[in-house]
């Protein structure tokens, strides 16, 4: 049986405010960074600087299908062009190396084995299309995981198969249905979700033998001692999933600050396909990095 400590109104505890501040930039080299990434990173950098803390650069390079070396090189070059500096990272090392996620697979596998031992995960052969097309499987959000149907779940008392040396099936975390999760966002204020209603069972390991974003992110934020995670407000729902992973692994979660999204003239949020607003394109057009940063300073002032 799953070994969740369940009950209504449970609030996720975060790292103590007295801990030395540690923040991070976590770009993924699957395209050129754009203004939306840069503004989020600028806010993260400002918050670390004002707290007198440490800023870590982590290279989230697990997406082997979209990862390219030229994107990785551009990531470092463009961040430096815009004036970013970090205290730890793949290029300069640090006490929590390695800082490339592709070199940290053993850590994610150890976390997966803990979840397996606790019977909090199960193998899933259903495709994303199966889930989307299932009767009564509403979408959690336009760009989010569809709500996993309860009918697709195995019996919680059924014995789990072994993980195996190489994983060739998806593994999902079984969320504690009906449990209230809460956290206080440093920008948005109190956030609340009900497991099994607002989000469902989600992947922690993929059939291509690679950890999911949710698992890798939570494991790294914990092991690297992050005290605050600054990222876009489109990831609020992901935070609830990662809070469950932190708790399942016996780790305290960081605090969270979810930034407003940068949008194009049509109102759509920026994505890596917006090449005209990539940092690489802005550099090529001769834009001054000082002017970009000054605009953010005038807009946000001290309110970051």
mmCIF file of C-alpha atoms in Angstrom:
data_model
loop_
_atom_site.group_PDB
_atom_site.id
_atom_site.type_symbol
_atom_site.label_atom_id
_atom_site.label_comp_id
_atom_site.label_asym_id
_atom_site.label_seq_id
_atom_site.Cartn_x
_atom_site.Cartn_y
_atom_site.Cartn_z
ATOM 1 C CA UNK A 1 0.000 0.000 0.000
ATOM 2 C CA UNK A 2 1.202 3.579 -0.606
ATOM 3 C CA UNK A 3 2.775 5.042 2.515
ATOM 4 C CA UNK A 4 1.529 8.611 2.328
ATOM 5 C CA UNK A 5 0.848 10.547 5.497
ATOM 6 C CA UNK A 6 -2.506 11.922 4.431
ATOM 7 C CA UNK A 7 -5.161 14.223 5.781
ATOM 8 C CA UNK A 8 -6.946 17.458 4.946
ATOM 9 C CA UNK A 9 -5.252 20.815 5.233
ATOM 10 C CA UNK A 10 -1.645 19.632 5.388
ATOM 11 C CA UNK A 11 0.679 22.521 4.616
ATOM 12 C CA UNK A 12 4.071 21.910 3.019
ATOM 13 C CA UNK A 13 6.880 23.206 5.216
ATOM 14 C CA UNK A 14 9.694 25.110 3.534
ATOM 15 C CA UNK A 15 13.314 25.633 4.446
ATOM 16 C CA UNK A 16 13.815 28.014 7.337
ATOM 17 C CA UNK A 17 14.168 31.670 6.441
ATOM 18 C CA UNK A 18 17.353 31.713 8.526
ATOM 19 C CA UNK A 19 19.122 29.346 6.112
ATOM 20 C CA UNK A 20 21.736 31.073 3.911
ATOM 21 C CA UNK A 21 20.004 32.025 0.692
ATOM 22 C CA UNK A 22 20.617 29.755 -2.289
ATOM 23 C CA UNK A 23 18.868 30.428 -5.578
ATOM 24 C CA UNK A 24 19.328 29.022 -9.049
ATOM 25 C CA UNK A 25 19.109 29.557 -12.764
ATOM 26 C CA UNK A 26 18.057 26.324 -14.492
ATOM 27 C CA UNK A 27 17.979 26.793 -18.269
ATOM 28 C CA UNK A 28 17.414 23.888 -20.627
ATOM 29 C CA UNK A 29 19.565 23.856 -23.823
ATOM 30 C CA UNK A 30 16.699 22.886 -26.149
ATOM 31 C CA UNK A 31 16.548 26.234 -27.967
ATOM 32 C CA UNK A 32 17.853 29.772 -27.698
ATOM 33 C CA UNK A 33 16.964 31.587 -24.482
ATOM 34 C CA UNK A 34 14.426 34.382 -24.942
ATOM 35 C CA UNK A 35 13.444 37.504 -23.043
ATOM 36 C CA UNK A 36 11.047 35.568 -20.841
ATOM 37 C CA UNK A 37 13.814 33.298 -19.588
ATOM 38 C CA UNK A 38 16.135 36.266 -19.130
ATOM 39 C CA UNK A 39 13.665 38.274 -17.073
ATOM 40 C CA UNK A 40 12.952 35.311 -14.795
ATOM 41 C CA UNK A 41 16.700 34.786 -14.379
ATOM 42 C CA UNK A 42 17.165 38.494 -13.681
ATOM 43 C CA UNK A 43 14.601 38.330 -10.879
ATOM 44 C CA UNK A 44 16.297 35.212 -9.481
ATOM 45 C CA UNK A 45 19.661 36.952 -9.624
ATOM 46 C CA UNK A 46 18.295 40.081 -7.928
ATOM 47 C CA UNK A 47 16.705 38.101 -5.119
ATOM 48 C CA UNK A 48 19.938 36.189 -4.482
ATOM 49 C CA UNK A 49 21.977 39.404 -4.546
ATOM 50 C CA UNK A 50 19.661 41.282 -2.196
ATOM 51 C CA UNK A 51 19.709 38.343 0.235
ATOM 52 C CA UNK A 52 23.509 38.226 0.151
ATOM 53 C CA UNK A 53 23.211 34.643 -1.024
ATOM 54 C CA UNK A 54 24.564 32.196 -3.577
ATOM 55 C CA UNK A 55 23.371 31.888 -7.171
ATOM 56 C CA UNK A 56 23.758 28.509 -8.879
ATOM 57 C CA UNK A 57 23.606 27.783 -12.602
ATOM 58 C CA UNK A 58 22.251 24.306 -13.306
ATOM 59 C CA UNK A 59 22.150 22.927 -16.837
ATOM 60 C CA UNK A 60 18.860 21.028 -17.215
ATOM 61 C CA UNK A 61 20.028 18.973 -20.195
ATOM 62 C CA UNK A 62 17.955 15.793 -19.815
ATOM 63 C CA UNK A 63 15.872 16.235 -22.986
ATOM 64 C CA UNK A 64 18.083 14.174 -25.311
ATOM 65 C CA UNK A 65 15.689 14.561 -28.254
ATOM 66 C CA UNK A 66 15.964 18.369 -28.306
ATOM 67 C CA UNK A 67 19.337 19.000 -26.653
ATOM 68 C CA UNK A 68 22.021 20.525 -28.897
ATOM 69 C CA UNK A 69 25.571 21.529 -28.089
ATOM 70 C CA UNK A 70 25.181 24.855 -29.907
ATOM 71 C CA UNK A 71 22.206 25.689 -27.675
ATOM 72 C CA UNK A 72 24.317 24.879 -24.607
ATOM 73 C CA UNK A 73 27.158 27.130 -25.801
ATOM 74 C CA UNK A 74 24.707 29.909 -26.638
ATOM 75 C CA UNK A 75 23.131 29.610 -23.191
ATOM 76 C CA UNK A 76 26.393 30.500 -21.454
ATOM 77 C CA UNK A 77 27.346 33.190 -23.964
ATOM 78 C CA UNK A 78 23.941 34.908 -23.926
ATOM 79 C CA UNK A 79 23.631 34.921 -20.151
ATOM 80 C CA UNK A 80 27.081 36.465 -19.803
ATOM 81 C CA UNK A 81 26.281 39.020 -22.527
ATOM 82 C CA UNK A 82 23.282 40.139 -20.498
ATOM 83 C CA UNK A 83 25.477 40.552 -17.425
ATOM 84 C CA UNK A 84 24.649 37.443 -15.410
ATOM 85 C CA UNK A 85 27.210 35.945 -13.049
ATOM 86 C CA UNK A 86 26.856 32.865 -10.894
ATOM 87 C CA UNK A 87 28.748 31.383 -7.970
ATOM 88 C CA UNK A 88 28.483 27.696 -8.900
ATOM 89 C CA UNK A 89 27.860 25.970 -12.196
ATOM 90 C CA UNK A 90 29.058 23.551 -14.890
ATOM 91 C CA UNK A 91 31.727 25.984 -16.075
ATOM 92 C CA UNK A 92 33.173 26.898 -12.659
ATOM 93 C CA UNK A 93 32.313 23.916 -10.446
ATOM 94 C CA UNK A 94 31.256 24.070 -6.824
ATOM 95 C CA UNK A 95 30.450 21.925 -3.783
ATOM 96 C CA UNK A 96 27.368 20.327 -5.375
ATOM 97 C CA UNK A 97 28.885 19.256 -8.691
ATOM 98 C CA UNK A 98 28.075 17.973 -11.200
ATOM 99 C CA UNK A 99 25.808 20.784 -12.383
ATOM 100 C CA UNK A 100 24.730 19.106 -15.632
ATOM 101 C CA UNK A 101 21.628 17.012 -15.022
ATOM 102 C CA UNK A 102 22.812 14.448 -17.571
ATOM 103 C CA UNK A 103 25.651 13.632 -15.144
ATOM 104 C CA UNK A 104 23.327 13.180 -12.138
ATOM 105 C CA UNK A 105 21.286 10.176 -13.316
ATOM 106 C CA UNK A 106 22.483 7.973 -10.448
ATOM 107 C CA UNK A 107 21.016 10.458 -7.942
ATOM 108 C CA UNK A 108 17.635 10.411 -9.669
ATOM 109 C CA UNK A 109 17.680 6.618 -9.852
ATOM 110 C CA UNK A 110 18.343 6.426 -6.096
ATOM 111 C CA UNK A 111 15.331 8.674 -5.495
ATOM 112 C CA UNK A 112 13.186 6.508 -7.764
ATOM 113 C CA UNK A 113 14.189 3.421 -5.798
ATOM 114 C CA UNK A 114 13.101 5.105 -2.567
ATOM 115 C CA UNK A 115 9.705 5.875 -4.075
ATOM 116 C CA UNK A 116 9.471 2.274 -5.274
ATOM 117 C CA UNK A 117 10.331 0.905 -1.830
ATOM 118 C CA UNK A 118 7.625 3.107 -0.313
ATOM 119 C CA UNK A 119 5.096 1.815 -2.913
ATOM 120 C CA UNK A 120 4.323 5.387 -3.979
ATOM 121 C CA UNK A 121 4.793 4.717 -7.697
ATOM 122 C CA UNK A 122 3.478 2.223 -10.217
ATOM 123 C CA UNK A 123 4.289 1.225 -13.816
ATOM 124 C CA UNK A 124 2.040 2.714 -16.489
ATOM 125 C CA UNK A 125 1.705 1.454 -20.060
ATOM 126 C CA UNK A 126 -0.923 4.032 -21.031
ATOM 127 C CA UNK A 127 0.049 6.625 -23.620
ATOM 128 C CA UNK A 128 -0.660 10.319 -23.279
ATOM 129 C CA UNK A 129 -3.292 9.895 -25.996
ATOM 130 C CA UNK A 130 -4.958 7.128 -23.964
ATOM 131 C CA UNK A 131 -5.218 9.463 -20.996
ATOM 132 C CA UNK A 132 -6.476 12.428 -23.016
ATOM 133 C CA UNK A 133 -9.098 10.352 -24.815
ATOM 134 C CA UNK A 134 -10.332 8.505 -21.723
ATOM 135 C CA UNK A 135 -13.872 9.308 -20.707
ATOM 136 C CA UNK A 136 -13.929 11.714 -17.794
ATOM 137 C CA UNK A 137 -10.237 12.660 -18.067
ATOM 138 C CA UNK A 138 -10.315 16.487 -18.043
ATOM 139 C CA UNK A 139 -7.242 18.545 -18.851
ATOM 140 C CA UNK A 140 -5.450 20.112 -15.927
ATOM 141 C CA UNK A 141 -4.416 22.984 -18.204
ATOM 142 C CA UNK A 142 -3.714 23.697 -21.846
ATOM 143 C CA UNK A 143 0.012 22.938 -21.495
ATOM 144 C CA UNK A 144 -0.216 20.640 -18.484
ATOM 145 C CA UNK A 145 -0.641 16.969 -17.752
ATOM 146 C CA UNK A 146 -4.150 15.612 -18.331
ATOM 147 C CA UNK A 147 -5.812 14.374 -15.160
ATOM 148 C CA UNK A 148 -4.981 10.680 -14.911
ATOM 149 C CA UNK A 149 -8.153 8.547 -14.787
ATOM 150 C CA UNK A 150 -8.670 6.557 -11.607
ATOM 151 C CA UNK A 151 -9.765 3.590 -13.735
ATOM 152 C CA UNK A 152 -6.255 3.328 -15.174
ATOM 153 C CA UNK A 153 -4.645 2.929 -11.756
ATOM 154 C CA UNK A 154 -3.577 -0.518 -10.569
ATOM 155 C CA UNK A 155 -4.904 -1.811 -7.268
ATOM 156 C CA UNK A 156 -2.901 -0.067 -4.510
ATOM 157 C CA UNK A 157 -2.429 -3.406 -2.788
ATOM 158 C CA UNK A 158 -1.000 -5.158 -5.841
ATOM 159 C CA UNK A 159 2.701 -6.069 -5.572
ATOM 160 C CA UNK A 160 5.001 -3.843 -7.609
ATOM 161 C CA UNK A 161 7.223 -5.363 -10.271
ATOM 162 C CA UNK A 162 10.945 -4.625 -9.888
ATOM 163 C CA UNK A 163 12.333 -1.545 -11.565
ATOM 164 C CA UNK A 164 14.914 -3.480 -13.538
ATOM 165 C CA UNK A 165 18.371 -2.340 -14.604
ATOM 166 C CA UNK A 166 16.981 -0.468 -17.598
ATOM 167 C CA UNK A 167 13.514 1.009 -17.353
ATOM 168 C CA UNK A 168 11.311 0.536 -20.402
ATOM 169 C CA UNK A 169 7.934 1.554 -19.005
ATOM 170 C CA UNK A 170 6.668 4.821 -17.563
ATOM 171 C CA UNK A 171 6.417 5.036 -13.771
ATOM 172 C CA UNK A 172 3.867 7.361 -12.170
ATOM 173 C CA UNK A 173 3.586 8.705 -8.649
ATOM 174 C CA UNK A 174 0.217 7.906 -7.085
ATOM 175 C CA UNK A 175 -1.023 11.143 -5.517
ATOM 176 C CA UNK A 176 -2.907 11.047 -2.181
ATOM 177 C CA UNK A 177 -6.463 11.660 -3.387
ATOM 178 C CA UNK A 178 -8.321 14.379 -1.538
ATOM 179 C CA UNK A 179 -5.313 15.719 0.340
ATOM 180 C CA UNK A 180 -5.028 19.500 0.499
ATOM 181 C CA UNK A 181 -1.581 20.863 -0.335
ATOM 182 C CA UNK A 182 -0.652 24.452 0.415
ATOM 183 C CA UNK A 183 2.333 26.723 0.053
ATOM 184 C CA UNK A 184 2.859 30.446 0.348
ATOM 185 C CA UNK A 185 4.280 31.876 -2.854
ATOM 186 C CA UNK A 186 6.650 34.800 -2.310
ATOM 187 C CA UNK A 187 4.877 36.786 -5.019
ATOM 188 C CA UNK A 188 1.399 35.278 -5.463
ATOM 189 C CA UNK A 189 0.630 34.577 -1.816
ATOM 190 C CA UNK A 190 -1.177 31.475 -0.498
ATOM 191 C CA UNK A 191 -1.620 28.679 -3.041
ATOM 192 C CA UNK A 192 -3.812 25.631 -2.542
ATOM 193 C CA UNK A 193 -4.590 22.479 -4.515
ATOM 194 C CA UNK A 194 -6.386 19.206 -3.878
ATOM 195 C CA UNK A 195 -4.510 16.104 -4.994
ATOM 196 C CA UNK A 196 -6.546 13.924 -7.343
ATOM 197 C CA UNK A 197 -8.816 16.810 -8.291
ATOM 198 C CA UNK A 198 -6.554 19.679 -9.348
ATOM 199 C CA UNK A 199 -3.788 17.381 -10.540
ATOM 200 C CA UNK A 200 -3.472 13.644 -10.842
ATOM 201 C CA UNK A 201 -0.877 10.877 -10.904
ATOM 202 C CA UNK A 202 2.168 12.093 -12.828
ATOM 203 C CA UNK A 203 5.287 10.543 -14.386
ATOM 204 C CA UNK A 204 8.512 10.384 -12.399
ATOM 205 C CA UNK A 205 10.436 8.165 -14.830
ATOM 206 C CA UNK A 206 9.998 7.666 -18.560
ATOM 207 C CA UNK A 207 10.131 4.541 -20.652
ATOM 208 C CA UNK A 208 13.276 5.823 -22.377
ATOM 209 C CA UNK A 209 15.001 5.275 -18.993
ATOM 210 C CA UNK A 210 15.164 8.966 -18.166
ATOM 211 C CA UNK A 211 13.796 10.787 -15.098
ATOM 212 C CA UNK A 212 10.923 13.199 -15.546
ATOM 213 C CA UNK A 213 11.320 16.938 -15.116
ATOM 214 C CA UNK A 214 9.359 16.774 -11.863
ATOM 215 C CA UNK A 215 11.636 14.207 -10.228
ATOM 216 C CA UNK A 216 14.954 15.608 -11.459
ATOM 217 C CA UNK A 217 14.026 19.157 -10.510
ATOM 218 C CA UNK A 218 12.881 18.233 -6.995
ATOM 219 C CA UNK A 219 15.912 16.017 -6.337
ATOM 220 C CA UNK A 220 18.377 18.673 -7.512
ATOM 221 C CA UNK A 221 16.708 21.524 -5.642
ATOM 222 C CA UNK A 222 16.921 19.439 -2.461
ATOM 223 C CA UNK A 223 20.453 18.087 -2.863
ATOM 224 C CA UNK A 224 21.832 21.455 -3.991
ATOM 225 C CA UNK A 225 20.309 23.131 -0.945
ATOM 226 C CA UNK A 226 18.069 25.594 -2.767
ATOM 227 C CA UNK A 227 16.212 27.834 -0.328
ATOM 228 C CA UNK A 228 14.118 29.563 -3.003
ATOM 229 C CA UNK A 229 13.117 28.618 -6.543
ATOM 230 C CA UNK A 230 12.282 31.513 -8.875
ATOM 231 C CA UNK A 231 10.423 30.516 -12.054
ATOM 232 C CA UNK A 232 7.442 31.382 -14.255
ATOM 233 C CA UNK A 233 3.902 31.393 -12.924
ATOM 234 C CA UNK A 234 2.945 28.734 -15.476
ATOM 235 C CA UNK A 235 4.733 26.239 -13.197
ATOM 236 C CA UNK A 236 2.601 26.742 -10.082
ATOM 237 C CA UNK A 237 0.869 23.401 -10.621
ATOM 238 C CA UNK A 238 4.230 21.697 -11.036
ATOM 239 C CA UNK A 239 5.155 23.020 -7.610
ATOM 240 C CA UNK A 240 2.425 20.927 -5.971
ATOM 241 C CA UNK A 241 3.773 17.800 -7.658
ATOM 242 C CA UNK A 242 7.299 18.597 -6.551
ATOM 243 C CA UNK A 243 6.131 19.240 -2.990
ATOM 244 C CA UNK A 244 4.859 15.653 -2.916
ATOM 245 C CA UNK A 245 8.222 14.383 -4.170
ATOM 246 C CA UNK A 246 10.105 16.405 -1.547
ATOM 247 C CA UNK A 247 7.892 14.979 1.186
ATOM 248 C CA UNK A 248 8.139 11.422 -0.107
ATOM 249 C CA UNK A 249 11.941 11.671 -0.071
ATOM 250 C CA UNK A 250 11.999 13.188 3.399
ATOM 251 C CA UNK A 251 13.320 16.551 2.195
ATOM 252 C CA UNK A 252 12.258 20.078 3.106
ATOM 253 C CA UNK A 253 11.057 22.018 0.094
ATOM 254 C CA UNK A 254 12.448 25.402 -0.895
ATOM 255 C CA UNK A 255 10.343 28.540 -0.930
ATOM 256 C CA UNK A 256 8.884 29.537 -4.318
ATOM 257 C CA UNK A 257 8.545 32.788 -6.251
ATOM 258 C CA UNK A 258 6.514 32.529 -9.456
ATOM 259 C CA UNK A 259 7.171 35.381 -11.896
ATOM 260 C CA UNK A 260 4.701 36.972 -14.311
ATOM 261 C CA UNK A 261 5.166 35.685 -17.851
ATOM 262 C CA UNK A 262 6.553 37.743 -20.716
ATOM 263 C CA UNK A 263 4.126 37.733 -23.645
ATOM 264 C CA UNK A 264 4.374 38.588 -27.315
ATOM 265 C CA UNK A 265 2.325 41.411 -28.918
ATOM 266 C CA UNK A 266 -0.536 38.968 -29.494
ATOM 267 C CA UNK A 267 -0.705 38.026 -25.808
ATOM 268 C CA UNK A 268 0.853 34.565 -26.120
ATOM 269 C CA UNK A 269 3.568 33.698 -23.656
ATOM 270 C CA UNK A 270 7.045 33.560 -25.127
ATOM 271 C CA UNK A 271 8.460 30.206 -26.166
ATOM 272 C CA UNK A 272 11.735 29.144 -27.707
ATOM 273 C CA UNK A 273 10.111 29.300 -31.136
ATOM 274 C CA UNK A 274 9.956 33.120 -30.775
ATOM 275 C CA UNK A 275 13.337 33.507 -32.448
ATOM 276 C CA UNK A 276 12.944 37.274 -32.945
ATOM 277 C CA UNK A 277 12.892 37.730 -29.166
ATOM 278 C CA UNK A 278 15.709 35.324 -28.391
ATOM 279 C CA UNK A 279 18.770 36.745 -26.696
ATOM 280 C CA UNK A 280 20.828 35.553 -29.658
ATOM 281 C CA UNK A 281 18.681 37.552 -32.115
ATOM 282 C CA UNK A 282 18.753 40.647 -29.890
ATOM 283 C CA UNK A 283 22.551 40.458 -29.776
ATOM 284 C CA UNK A 284 22.717 40.119 -33.560
ATOM 285 C CA UNK A 285 20.538 43.229 -33.976
ATOM 286 C CA UNK A 286 22.900 45.237 -31.797
ATOM 287 C CA UNK A 287 20.560 45.641 -28.824
ATOM 288 C CA UNK A 288 22.330 46.947 -25.716
ATOM 289 C CA UNK A 289 22.067 44.597 -22.732
ATOM 290 C CA UNK A 290 22.111 47.600 -20.400
ATOM 291 C CA UNK A 291 18.925 48.932 -22.004
ATOM 292 C CA UNK A 292 17.130 45.600 -21.540
ATOM 293 C CA UNK A 293 18.078 45.365 -17.884
ATOM 294 C CA UNK A 294 17.262 49.031 -17.268
ATOM 295 C CA UNK A 295 13.756 48.424 -18.588
ATOM 296 C CA UNK A 296 13.229 45.650 -16.062
ATOM 297 C CA UNK A 297 14.593 47.819 -13.262
ATOM 298 C CA UNK A 298 12.197 50.641 -14.159
ATOM 299 C CA UNK A 299 9.256 48.237 -14.364
ATOM 300 C CA UNK A 300 9.930 46.212 -11.214
ATOM 301 C CA UNK A 301 11.945 48.639 -9.117
ATOM 302 C CA UNK A 302 12.567 46.924 -5.794
ATOM 303 C CA UNK A 303 9.387 44.845 -6.066
ATOM 304 C CA UNK A 304 11.000 41.523 -6.899
#
